[in-house]
Amino acid sequence: MRNILSISLSFFFIFLCFLTAQQYFLILFEADGKENLALISLVLIYGGFLAAGTVAPSLIARLGGLKSSLIIGASTYALFTAVLTLENTLLLLASSIVVGVGACLLWVASGQIIADESSDKTAGRNFAYQSVATSAGGIAGIILGGYLVAVESASFMYLILAAFGLVGTLILFFLKPIREETKSRPFRPMFILDIRMLSLFPFLFGTYYLLGQLFTATSLIVVGLLGLSSVPALVIALRISNVIGAFGSGIFADRFNKAGILVFVTILSLAGIVLLVSTATMAPILIGTILIGFSGVTSYPVTLAWLKESLPEEEYIYSLGVFHVYANIGVIAALAANMWLSPRASFIPGLAALIIGLGGIVLFEKLASTRSSMH
């Protein structure tokens, strides 16, 4: 349990740093007429994350195991945020790729450590601690960022945020994983085409597409209606819903049917999309944002607990990599949609994916139960 709490505390500081920098740098770049540069940076981040996800198990072993991979990954978040202070395009784009790969190391290694210390009855709760800490860091960061951006320069804000990211990295030095995952693993990029994982692709794509929309299209819609000063209130409401969703879903996932939970939250996401795109008033937009945020953050602890329960132990680390590949395809698609579609029209692909994803959730449950009956 000590390792799980240490990872959660570390994630609080790391994502206080990164989520706040991400939220503001898109908006501030857009205000300076550099919105395409910001979107390209985000595409490189999530593209690097996606590419690394296909090789994560082999890469982690080559970097010395879970702990060292976790520390290396965490350090890239502080590095990226610090680079934002330099206002240098080439360094921004290079650091975007670096933090994308680092993010994969951070999330896959932390997911494996948490899974190793969890049973099927506690995995949902333990992954929820990580998600709650991440969202809580986002709440603290947006409050701090809102204050700093009002009284100081953007560069000063990014520097302070980078310092918090460094604190999160240092906490990870105190981890003592029960195993290090240093055994050389075969290179299995084609696990992304495993039929069990593919059945979850539409759901994960749609869910993370919408999460990508929350820091792109939704922010732009709200800023267009109420101005930049409205961002802290919106993000705080979103992160509070994330905390409630993550912790509640983690607890329920250990006690109730995981497929049923994912179907329920998918329906909530669909309702959130309707509210966001069908009105120009703040209340429905806020409610829609909260529903999408609540539902989206649920996917992480519930799906990872479900994969742990359903797949053989030797396949689990590969499934972690594939989870993040699928998720980041969704985020990249959201970023691309925002380059070509209006903020409201850009929600259509996510809507279609989630509708298909409902069937995929049912299919995965059948595939998993069929496999269990064969062993």
PDB file of N, CA, C and O in Angstrom, residues 131-178:
ATOM      1  N   SER A 131      -5.975   7.937  -9.843  1.00  0.00           N
ATOM      2  CA  SER A 131      -6.803   8.857 -10.622  1.00  0.00           C
ATOM      3  C   SER A 131      -7.271  10.041  -9.789  1.00  0.00           C
ATOM      4  O   SER A 131      -7.297  11.177 -10.268  1.00  0.00           O
ATOM      5  N   VAL A 132      -7.647   9.779  -8.533  1.00  0.00           N
ATOM      6  CA  VAL A 132      -8.090  10.862  -7.646  1.00  0.00           C
ATOM      7  C   VAL A 132      -6.956  11.857  -7.424  1.00  0.00           C
ATOM      8  O   VAL A 132      -7.159  13.085  -7.487  1.00  0.00           O
ATOM      9  N   ALA A 133      -5.759  11.351  -7.172  1.00  0.00           N
ATOM     10  CA  ALA A 133      -4.612  12.230  -6.940  1.00  0.00           C
ATOM     11  C   ALA A 133      -4.308  13.066  -8.180  1.00  0.00           C
ATOM     12  O   ALA A 133      -3.974  14.252  -8.085  1.00  0.00           O
ATOM     13  N   THR A 134      -4.419  12.447  -9.359  1.00  0.00           N
ATOM     14  CA  THR A 134      -4.183  13.170 -10.605  1.00  0.00           C
ATOM     15  C   THR A 134      -5.170  14.328 -10.753  1.00  0.00           C
ATOM     16  O   THR A 134      -4.782  15.459 -11.077  1.00  0.00           O
ATOM     17  N   SER A 135      -6.444  14.048 -10.514  1.00  0.00           N
ATOM     18  CA  SER A 135      -7.466  15.088 -10.635  1.00  0.00           C
ATOM     19  C   SER A 135      -7.326  16.145  -9.546  1.00  0.00           C
ATOM     20  O   SER A 135      -7.534  17.338  -9.798  1.00  0.00           O
ATOM     21  N   ALA A 136      -6.981  15.714  -8.332  1.00  0.00           N
ATOM     22  CA  ALA A 136      -6.772  16.679  -7.250  1.00  0.00           C
ATOM     23  C   ALA A 136      -5.614  17.614  -7.569  1.00  0.00           C
ATOM     24  O   ALA A 136      -5.660  18.822  -7.288  1.00  0.00           O
ATOM     25  N   GLY A 137      -4.567  17.071  -8.178  1.00  0.00           N
ATOM     26  CA  GLY A 137      -3.466  17.916  -8.628  1.00  0.00           C
ATOM     27  C   GLY A 137      -3.932  18.928  -9.654  1.00  0.00           C
ATOM     28  O   GLY A 137      -3.489  20.088  -9.651  1.00  0.00           O
ATOM     29  N   GLY A 138      -4.832  18.493 -10.541  1.00  0.00           N
ATOM     30  CA  GLY A 138      -5.394  19.415 -11.521  1.00  0.00           C
ATOM     31  C   GLY A 138      -6.177  20.541 -10.874  1.00  0.00           C
ATOM     32  O   GLY A 138      -6.110  21.696 -11.324  1.00  0.00           O
ATOM     33  N   ILE A 139      -6.912  20.233  -9.800  1.00  0.00           N
ATOM     34  CA  ILE A 139      -7.669  21.268  -9.082  1.00  0.00           C
ATOM     35  C   ILE A 139      -6.715  22.277  -8.453  1.00  0.00           C
ATOM     36  O   ILE A 139      -6.861  23.495  -8.616  1.00  0.00           O
ATOM     37  N   ALA A 140      -5.721  21.769  -7.723  1.00  0.00           N
ATOM     38  CA  ALA A 140      -4.761  22.664  -7.073  1.00  0.00           C
ATOM     39  C   ALA A 140      -4.006  23.494  -8.103  1.00  0.00           C
ATOM     40  O   ALA A 140      -3.767  24.688  -7.911  1.00  0.00           O
ATOM     41  N   GLY A 141      -3.657  22.855  -9.215  1.00  0.00           N
ATOM     42  CA  GLY A 141      -2.894  23.553 -10.238  1.00  0.00           C
ATOM     43  C   GLY A 141      -3.665  24.663 -10.908  1.00  0.00           C
ATOM     44  O   GLY A 141      -3.119  25.736 -11.175  1.00  0.00           O
ATOM     45  N   ILE A 142      -4.947  24.416 -11.200  1.00  0.00           N
ATOM     46  CA  ILE A 142      -5.708  25.435 -11.902  1.00  0.00           C
ATOM     47  C   ILE A 142      -5.981  26.633 -10.991  1.00  0.00           C
ATOM     48  O   ILE A 142      -6.059  27.776 -11.448  1.00  0.00           O
ATOM     49  N   ILE A 143      -6.112  26.392  -9.675  1.00  0.00           N
ATOM     50  CA  ILE A 143      -6.260  27.511  -8.737  1.00  0.00           C
ATOM     51  C   ILE A 143      -4.964  28.311  -8.698  1.00  0.00           C
ATOM     52  O   ILE A 143      -4.971  29.553  -8.802  1.00  0.00           O
ATOM     53  N   LEU A 144      -3.855  27.600  -8.557  1.00  0.00           N
ATOM     54  CA  LEU A 144      -2.555  28.268  -8.539  1.00  0.00           C
ATOM     55  C   LEU A 144      -2.283  28.975  -9.865  1.00  0.00           C
ATOM     56  O   LEU A 144      -1.840  30.132  -9.891  1.00  0.00           O
ATOM     57  N   GLY A 145      -2.555  28.277 -10.978  1.00  0.00           N
ATOM     58  CA  GLY A 145      -2.321  28.865 -12.289  1.00  0.00           C
ATOM     59  C   GLY A 145      -3.175  30.092 -12.531  1.00  0.00           C
ATOM     60  O   GLY A 145      -2.711  31.088 -13.106  1.00  0.00           O
ATOM     61  N   GLY A 146      -4.452  30.038 -12.097  1.00  0.00           N
ATOM     62  CA  GLY A 146      -5.334  31.186 -12.259  1.00  0.00           C
ATOM     63  C   GLY A 146      -4.808  32.411 -11.529  1.00  0.00           C
ATOM     64  O   GLY A 146      -4.893  33.540 -12.034  1.00  0.00           O
ATOM     65  N   TYR A 147      -4.255  32.182 -10.337  1.00  0.00           N
ATOM     66  CA  TYR A 147      -3.674  33.296  -9.574  1.00  0.00           C
ATOM     67  C   TYR A 147      -2.406  33.819 -10.248  1.00  0.00           C
ATOM     68  O   TYR A 147      -2.245  35.026 -10.451  1.00  0.00           O
ATOM     69  N   LEU A 148      -1.514  32.890 -10.632  1.00  0.00           N
ATOM     70  CA  LEU A 148      -0.230  33.306 -11.194  1.00  0.00           C
ATOM     71  C   LEU A 148      -0.382  34.016 -12.536  1.00  0.00           C
ATOM     72  O   LEU A 148       0.303  34.998 -12.807  1.00  0.00           O
ATOM     73  N   VAL A 149      -1.278  33.523 -13.373  1.00  0.00           N
ATOM     74  CA  VAL A 149      -1.430  34.131 -14.692  1.00  0.00           C
ATOM     75  C   VAL A 149      -2.051  35.520 -14.584  1.00  0.00           C
ATOM     76  O   VAL A 149      -1.903  36.355 -15.492  1.00  0.00           O
ATOM     77  N   ALA A 150      -2.737  35.774 -13.457  1.00  0.00           N
ATOM     78  CA  ALA A 150      -3.347  37.092 -13.261  1.00  0.00           C
ATOM     79  C   ALA A 150      -2.348  38.113 -12.717  1.00  0.00           C
ATOM     80  O   ALA A 150      -2.469  39.310 -13.004  1.00  0.00           O
ATOM     81  N   VAL A 151      -1.376  37.660 -11.932  1.00  0.00           N
ATOM     82  CA  VAL A 151      -0.475  38.618 -11.262  1.00  0.00           C
ATOM     83  C   VAL A 151       0.967  38.533 -11.753  1.00  0.00           C
ATOM     84  O   VAL A 151       1.769  39.428 -11.460  1.00  0.00           O
ATOM     85  N   GLU A 152       1.310  37.466 -12.479  1.00  0.00           N
ATOM     86  CA  GLU A 152       2.681  37.296 -12.960  1.00  0.00           C
ATOM     87  C   GLU A 152       2.659  36.971 -14.451  1.00  0.00           C
ATOM     88  O   GLU A 152       1.599  36.820 -15.055  1.00  0.00           O
ATOM     89  N   SER A 153       3.817  36.818 -15.045  1.00  0.00           N
ATOM     90  CA  SER A 153       3.907  36.440 -16.454  1.00  0.00           C
ATOM     91  C   SER A 153       3.633  34.948 -16.621  1.00  0.00           C
ATOM     92  O   SER A 153       3.739  34.166 -15.666  1.00  0.00           O
ATOM     93  N   ALA A 154       3.289  34.557 -17.843  1.00  0.00           N
ATOM     94  CA  ALA A 154       3.074  33.140 -18.134  1.00  0.00           C
ATOM     95  C   ALA A 154       4.354  32.342 -17.888  1.00  0.00           C
ATOM     96  O   ALA A 154       4.308  31.221 -17.374  1.00  0.00           O
ATOM     97  N   SER A 155       5.501  32.916 -18.227  1.00  0.00           N
ATOM     98  CA  SER A 155       6.779  32.218 -18.029  1.00  0.00           C
ATOM     99  C   SER A 155       7.018  31.910 -16.554  1.00  0.00           C
ATOM    100  O   SER A 155       7.489  30.822 -16.202  1.00  0.00           O
ATOM    101  N   PHE A 156       6.691  32.857 -15.686  1.00  0.00           N
ATOM    102  CA  PHE A 156       6.857  32.635 -14.249  1.00  0.00           C
ATOM    103  C   PHE A 156       5.932  31.516 -13.777  1.00  0.00           C
ATOM    104  O   PHE A 156       6.328  30.664 -12.976  1.00  0.00           O
ATOM    105  N   MET A 157       4.699  31.512 -14.290  1.00  0.00           N
ATOM    106  CA  MET A 157       3.756  30.452 -13.928  1.00  0.00           C
ATOM    107  C   MET A 157       4.312  29.086 -14.325  1.00  0.00           C
ATOM    108  O   MET A 157       4.286  28.135 -13.526  1.00  0.00           O
ATOM    109  N   TYR A 158       4.816  28.966 -15.558  1.00  0.00           N
ATOM    110  CA  TYR A 158       5.354  27.681 -16.010  1.00  0.00           C
ATOM    111  C   TYR A 158       6.548  27.245 -15.158  1.00  0.00           C
ATOM    112  O   TYR A 158       6.713  26.056 -14.877  1.00  0.00           O
ATOM    113  N   LEU A 159       7.371  28.182 -14.730  1.00  0.00           N
ATOM    114  CA  LEU A 159       8.533  27.849 -13.914  1.00  0.00           C
ATOM    115  C   LEU A 159       8.110  27.289 -12.557  1.00  0.00           C
ATOM    116  O   LEU A 159       8.664  26.290 -12.078  1.00  0.00           O
ATOM    117  N   ILE A 160       7.117  27.916 -11.939  1.00  0.00           N
ATOM    118  CA  ILE A 160       6.608  27.420 -10.658  1.00  0.00           C
ATOM    119  C   ILE A 160       5.989  26.038 -10.832  1.00  0.00           C
ATOM    120  O   ILE A 160       6.198  25.124 -10.013  1.00  0.00           O
ATOM    121  N   LEU A 161       5.240  25.859 -11.899  1.00  0.00           N
ATOM    122  CA  LEU A 161       4.624  24.553 -12.154  1.00  0.00           C
ATOM    123  C   LEU A 161       5.687  23.478 -12.363  1.00  0.00           C
ATOM    124  O   LEU A 161       5.546  22.350 -11.873  1.00  0.00           O
ATOM    125  N   ALA A 162       6.757  23.811 -13.077  1.00  0.00           N
ATOM    126  CA  ALA A 162       7.839  22.848 -13.302  1.00  0.00           C
ATOM    127  C   ALA A 162       8.467  22.412 -11.986  1.00  0.00           C
ATOM    128  O   ALA A 162       8.861  21.249 -11.818  1.00  0.00           O
ATOM    129  N   ALA A 163       8.569  23.334 -11.025  1.00  0.00           N
ATOM    130  CA  ALA A 163       9.132  23.000  -9.712  1.00  0.00           C
ATOM    131  C   ALA A 163       8.266  21.955  -9.008  1.00  0.00           C
ATOM    132  O   ALA A 163       8.782  21.021  -8.378  1.00  0.00           O
ATOM    133  N   PHE A 164       6.956  22.095  -9.127  1.00  0.00           N
ATOM    134  CA  PHE A 164       6.067  21.088  -8.538  1.00  0.00           C
ATOM    135  C   PHE A 164       6.233  19.744  -9.238  1.00  0.00           C
ATOM    136  O   PHE A 164       6.186  18.682  -8.597  1.00  0.00           O
ATOM    137  N   GLY A 165       6.422  19.764 -10.555  1.00  0.00           N
ATOM    138  CA  GLY A 165       6.673  18.518 -11.274  1.00  0.00           C
ATOM    139  C   GLY A 165       7.932  17.828 -10.797  1.00  0.00           C
ATOM    140  O   GLY A 165       7.983  16.599 -10.691  1.00  0.00           O
ATOM    141  N   LEU A 166       8.939  18.613 -10.479  1.00  0.00           N
ATOM    142  CA  LEU A 166      10.192  18.048  -9.960  1.00  0.00           C
ATOM    143  C   LEU A 166       9.979  17.408  -8.588  1.00  0.00           C
ATOM    144  O   LEU A 166      10.540  16.343  -8.295  1.00  0.00           O
ATOM    145  N   VAL A 167       9.154  18.024  -7.756  1.00  0.00           N
ATOM    146  CA  VAL A 167       8.830  17.441  -6.444  1.00  0.00           C
ATOM    147  C   VAL A 167       8.184  16.067  -6.626  1.00  0.00           C
ATOM    148  O   VAL A 167       8.534  15.091  -5.943  1.00  0.00           O
ATOM    149  N   GLY A 168       7.249  15.985  -7.575  1.00  0.00           N
ATOM    150  CA  GLY A 168       6.599  14.698  -7.844  1.00  0.00           C
ATOM    151  C   GLY A 168       7.587  13.632  -8.294  1.00  0.00           C
ATOM    152  O   GLY A 168       7.469  12.462  -7.918  1.00  0.00           O
ATOM    153  N   THR A 169       8.562  14.038  -9.074  1.00  0.00           N
ATOM    154  CA  THR A 169       9.590  13.095  -9.532  1.00  0.00           C
ATOM    155  C   THR A 169      10.433  12.591  -8.362  1.00  0.00           C
ATOM    156  O   THR A 169      10.725  11.393  -8.257  1.00  0.00           O
ATOM    157  N   LEU A 170      10.828  13.495  -7.475  1.00  0.00           N
ATOM    158  CA  LEU A 170      11.682  13.108  -6.349  1.00  0.00           C
ATOM    159  C   LEU A 170      10.996  12.112  -5.420  1.00  0.00           C
ATOM    160  O   LEU A 170      11.648  11.235  -4.846  1.00  0.00           O
ATOM    161  N   ILE A 171       9.688  12.219  -5.282  1.00  0.00           N
ATOM    162  CA  ILE A 171       8.945  11.286  -4.405  1.00  0.00           C
ATOM    163  C   ILE A 171       9.124   9.841  -4.889  1.00  0.00           C
ATOM    164  O   ILE A 171       9.185   8.900  -4.078  1.00  0.00           O
ATOM    165  N   LEU A 172       9.235   9.650  -6.187  1.00  0.00           N
ATOM    166  CA  LEU A 172       9.320   8.301  -6.745  1.00  0.00           C
ATOM    167  C   LEU A 172      10.616   7.576  -6.392  1.00  0.00           C
ATOM    168  O   LEU A 172      10.694   6.358  -6.496  1.00  0.00           O
ATOM    169  N   PHE A 173      11.620   8.318  -5.964  1.00  0.00           N
ATOM    170  CA  PHE A 173      12.873   7.674  -5.550  1.00  0.00           C
ATOM    171  C   PHE A 173      12.669   6.805  -4.301  1.00  0.00           C
ATOM    172  O   PHE A 173      13.491   5.936  -4.007  1.00  0.00           O
ATOM    173  N   PHE A 174      11.588   7.030  -3.554  1.00  0.00           N
ATOM    174  CA  PHE A 174      11.344   6.282  -2.319  1.00  0.00           C
ATOM    175  C   PHE A 174      10.514   5.021  -2.544  1.00  0.00           C
ATOM    176  O   PHE A 174      10.204   4.301  -1.600  1.00  0.00           O
ATOM    177  N   LEU A 175      10.154   4.745  -3.799  1.00  0.00           N
ATOM    178  CA  LEU A 175       9.389   3.544  -4.098  1.00  0.00           C
ATOM    179  C   LEU A 175      10.221   2.284  -3.882  1.00  0.00           C
ATOM    180  O   LEU A 175      11.439   2.279  -4.109  1.00  0.00           O
ATOM    181  N   LYS A 176       9.535   1.209  -3.503  1.00  0.00           N
ATOM    182  CA  LYS A 176      10.162  -0.107  -3.402  1.00  0.00           C
ATOM    183  C   LYS A 176       9.229  -1.141  -4.030  1.00  0.00           C
ATOM    184  O   LYS A 176       8.506  -1.857  -3.325  1.00  0.00           O
ATOM    185  N   PRO A 177       9.217  -1.222  -5.379  1.00  0.00           N
ATOM    186  CA  PRO A 177       8.317  -2.171  -6.047  1.00  0.00           C
ATOM    187  C   PRO A 177       8.600  -3.608  -5.619  1.00  0.00           C
ATOM    188  O   PRO A 177       9.749  -3.973  -5.348  1.00  0.00           O
ATOM    189  N   ILE A 178       7.552  -4.430  -5.564  1.00  0.00           N
ATOM    190  CA  ILE A 178       7.744  -5.816  -5.151  1.00  0.00           C
ATOM    191  C   ILE A 178       8.446  -6.627  -6.244  1.00  0.00           C
ATOM    192  O   ILE A 178       8.987  -7.694  -5.992  1.00  0.00           O
TER     193      ILE A 178
END
